[in-house]
DNA sequence: GCCAACGTTGGC
DNA sequence: GCCAACGTTGGC
């Protein structure tokens, strides 16, 4: 299985890279978008590397690296009536939503801001900066991944 | 807090 | 199957 590269968004007010550093690993539950789900179910595998992105904050930025530590499994909170992610259409027999588990790898010494990414000519193809792009899980190329990592190590 | 862009829902 | 209405995302 060839390693793939991804970008995952999170609002730091709900779950930040620091939370993940504390937890070491977490189930990426609560995703309720079919495109994002399909990536997790079909394309993400143990060992894939992920850019962790903080959205809805100042500044928005890729703040670190994480790794897929377990393949997709049914999303438990979809079956939890008390959860805000509860979905009556999803059952134990026929779960609709799935999620992978991710583990903390490292925080960037310098977060790579959205603004900075937009300024890189070599990154102008990134999905993240496409107008109206709001997918919370996006594939990135190895080249994009490597460039962001380099920027994150600077200074 | 605003609002553009998007995805989903539901009436027909 | 269309599409208007609605809710959500996420940058600014």
Short mmCIF file of C-alpha atoms (C1' of nucleotides) in Angstrom, two decimals:
data_model
loop_
_atom_site.label_atom_id
_atom_site.label_comp_id
_atom_site.label_asym_id
_atom_site.label_seq_id
_atom_site.Cartn_x
_atom_site.Cartn_y
_atom_site.Cartn_z
CA UNK A 1 0.00 0.00 0.00
CA UNK A 2 1.52 3.25 -1.13
CA UNK A 3 1.61 5.95 1.48
CA UNK A 4 -0.75 8.85 0.91
CA UNK A 5 -0.81 12.40 2.18
CA UNK A 6 -3.71 14.37 3.59
CA UNK A 7 -4.79 17.56 5.22
CA UNK A 8 -7.32 17.51 8.05
CA UNK A 9 -9.05 20.58 9.42
CA UNK A 10 -10.15 21.18 12.94
CA UNK A 11 -11.37 24.18 14.82
CA UNK A 12 -8.94 24.55 17.70
CA UNK A 13 -11.79 25.66 19.96
CA UNK A 14 -13.25 22.17 19.61
CA UNK A 15 -10.11 20.08 19.09
CA UNK A 16 -6.61 21.47 18.68
CA UNK A 17 -3.20 20.00 18.01
CA UNK A 18 -2.46 20.53 21.69
CA UNK A 19 -5.44 18.39 22.60
CA UNK A 20 -4.08 15.68 20.32
CA UNK A 21 -0.62 16.02 21.83
CA UNK A 22 -2.17 15.39 25.23
CA UNK A 23 -4.35 12.51 24.02
CA UNK A 24 -1.59 11.02 21.81
CA UNK A 25 -4.29 9.55 19.57
CA UNK A 26 -7.94 10.13 18.82
CA UNK A 27 -10.81 8.82 16.74
CA UNK A 28 -11.68 11.34 14.07
CA UNK A 29 -15.39 11.03 14.73
CA UNK A 30 -18.22 13.39 13.95
CA UNK A 31 -17.44 13.87 10.26
CA UNK A 32 -20.78 14.21 8.48
CA UNK A 33 -19.77 14.88 4.94
CA UNK A 34 -19.85 12.10 2.40
CA UNK A 35 -16.76 13.16 0.48
CA UNK A 36 -14.69 13.33 3.64
CA UNK A 37 -16.15 10.04 4.83
CA UNK A 38 -15.31 8.35 1.56
CA UNK A 39 -11.71 9.45 1.83
CA UNK A 40 -11.53 7.92 5.30
CA UNK A 41 -13.32 4.72 4.29
CA UNK A 42 -11.64 4.06 0.98
CA UNK A 43 -8.36 5.85 0.70
CA UNK A 44 -6.84 6.47 4.11
CA UNK A 45 -4.71 3.78 5.64
CA UNK A 46 -2.44 3.20 8.61
CA UNK A 47 0.79 5.11 8.15
CA UNK A 48 -0.60 7.84 5.89
CA UNK A 49 0.76 11.23 6.84
CA UNK A 50 -1.49 14.15 7.61
CA UNK A 51 -1.10 17.91 7.84
CA UNK A 52 -3.12 19.14 10.82
CA UNK A 53 -4.85 22.42 10.06
CA UNK A 54 -6.52 24.88 12.40
CA UNK A 55 -9.54 26.56 10.83
CA UNK A 56 -11.68 29.39 12.15
CA UNK A 57 -8.92 30.89 14.20
CA UNK A 58 -6.27 33.58 13.99
CA UNK A 59 -4.34 32.86 11.98
CA UNK A 60 -5.59 29.79 10.21
CA UNK A 61 -2.61 27.54 9.65
CA UNK A 62 -1.14 24.09 9.30
CA UNK A 63 0.12 23.60 12.83
CA UNK A 64 1.68 20.16 12.80
CA UNK A 65 1.88 16.61 11.62
CA UNK A 66 -0.19 13.61 12.52
CA UNK A 67 -0.43 10.07 11.21
CA UNK A 68 -3.26 7.67 10.50
CA UNK A 69 -2.93 5.07 13.25
CA UNK A 70 -5.96 2.92 12.45
CA UNK A 71 -8.12 2.28 9.41
CA UNK A 72 -11.73 3.42 9.19
CA UNK A 73 -14.27 1.89 11.52
CA UNK A 74 -17.91 2.75 12.27
CA UNK A 75 -18.25 6.11 13.97
CA UNK A 76 -19.50 5.39 17.49
CA UNK A 77 -20.98 8.84 18.10
CA UNK A 78 -23.36 8.37 15.16
CA UNK A 79 -25.09 5.71 17.28
CA UNK A 80 -24.97 7.75 20.48
CA UNK A 81 -28.31 9.45 21.11
CA UNK A 82 -26.71 11.92 23.47
CA UNK A 83 -24.13 13.09 20.94
CA UNK A 84 -24.63 16.08 18.75
CA UNK A 85 -23.33 13.90 15.93
CA UNK A 86 -26.06 11.31 16.48
CA UNK A 87 -27.59 10.19 13.20
CA UNK A 88 -30.75 8.05 13.41
CA UNK A 89 -30.06 6.68 9.94
CA UNK A 90 -26.87 5.03 11.15
CA UNK A 91 -27.26 1.75 13.06
CA UNK A 92 -24.92 -0.89 14.43
CA UNK A 93 -26.08 -3.28 11.71
CA UNK A 94 -25.70 -0.70 9.00
CA UNK A 95 -23.39 2.12 10.03
CA UNK A 96 -23.32 5.05 7.63
CA UNK A 97 -20.44 7.01 9.08
CA UNK A 98 -16.90 5.82 9.51
CA UNK A 99 -13.79 7.39 10.93
CA UNK A 100 -10.09 6.74 11.12
CA UNK A 101 -7.88 7.10 14.17
CA UNK A 102 -5.00 9.54 14.10
CA UNK A 103 -1.99 9.93 16.33
CA UNK A 104 0.10 12.92 17.21
CA UNK A 105 3.47 13.19 15.48
CA UNK A 106 4.74 16.71 16.05
CA UNK A 107 3.94 20.35 16.19
CA UNK A 108 5.60 22.68 13.72
CA UNK A 109 8.07 25.11 15.23
CA UNK A 110 6.42 27.67 12.97
CA UNK A 111 2.78 27.23 11.94
CA UNK A 112 2.38 27.57 8.18
CA UNK A 113 -0.38 30.10 7.74
CA UNK A 114 -2.95 30.06 5.01
CA UNK A 115 -1.62 33.41 3.86
CA UNK A 116 1.86 31.98 3.55
CA UNK A 117 0.61 29.00 1.57
CA UNK A 118 -1.21 31.32 -0.81
CA UNK A 119 2.02 33.20 -1.40
CA UNK A 120 3.92 30.11 -2.53
CA UNK A 121 3.68 29.84 -6.27
CA UNK A 122 4.54 26.16 -6.11
CA UNK A 123 1.54 25.54 -3.87
CA UNK A 124 -1.04 27.32 -5.97
CA UNK A 125 -2.56 23.99 -6.97
CA UNK A 126 -3.42 23.04 -3.41
CA UNK A 127 -7.04 22.19 -2.79
CA UNK A 128 -6.97 24.15 0.43
CA UNK A 129 -6.72 27.49 -1.32
CA UNK A 130 -9.35 26.82 -3.96
CA UNK A 131 -12.28 29.17 -3.71
CA UNK A 132 -15.18 27.78 -1.79
CA UNK A 133 -13.20 24.74 -0.68
CA UNK A 134 -14.50 23.62 2.66
CA UNK A 135 -13.85 19.91 2.71
CA UNK A 136 -12.48 19.01 6.12
CA UNK A 137 -10.34 16.17 4.77
CA UNK A 138 -8.35 16.73 1.61
CA UNK A 139 -5.71 14.78 -0.27
CA UNK A 140 -2.40 16.57 -0.77
CA UNK A 141 0.47 15.54 -3.03
CA UNK A 142 3.81 14.41 -1.64
CA UNK A 143 5.40 17.55 -3.05
CA UNK A 144 2.84 19.78 -1.32
CA UNK A 145 3.27 17.83 1.87
CA UNK A 146 7.07 18.14 1.78
CA UNK A 147 6.98 21.85 1.05
CA UNK A 148 4.64 22.56 3.95
CA UNK A 149 6.90 20.52 6.23
CA UNK A 150 9.91 22.54 5.13
CA UNK A 151 8.07 25.79 5.81
CA UNK A 152 7.04 24.48 9.21
CA UNK A 153 10.64 23.85 10.21
CA UNK A 154 11.85 27.33 9.35
CA UNK A 155 13.16 29.93 11.79
"C1'" DG B 1 -20.15 38.95 13.52
"C1'" DC B 2 -20.76 38.92 8.56
"C1'" DC B 3 -21.61 36.61 4.57
"C1'" DA B 4 -20.33 33.79 0.37
"C1'" DA B 5 -20.23 29.26 -0.98
"C1'" DC B 6 -21.46 24.87 -0.35
"C1'" DG B 7 -24.17 20.44 0.97
"C1'" DT B 8 -28.51 18.54 2.34
"C1'" DT B 9 -33.39 18.28 2.73
"C1'" DG B 10 -37.94 17.98 1.27
"C1'" DG B 11 -42.01 19.53 -1.43
"C1'" DC B 12 -43.71 19.03 -5.76
"C1'" DG C 1 -35.46 14.64 -10.62
"C1'" DC C 2 -35.66 19.60 -9.94
"C1'" DC C 3 -34.76 23.33 -7.12
"C1'" DA C 4 -35.83 26.54 -3.21
"C1'" DA C 5 -35.01 26.86 1.48
"C1'" DC C 6 -32.23 25.98 5.05
"C1'" DG C 7 -28.10 24.93 7.88
"C1'" DT C 8 -23.11 24.85 8.05
"C1'" DT C 9 -18.37 26.04 7.05
"C1'" DG C 10 -14.76 29.00 7.39
"C1'" DG C 11 -12.14 33.20 5.82
"C1'" DC C 12 -12.13 37.80 6.76
#
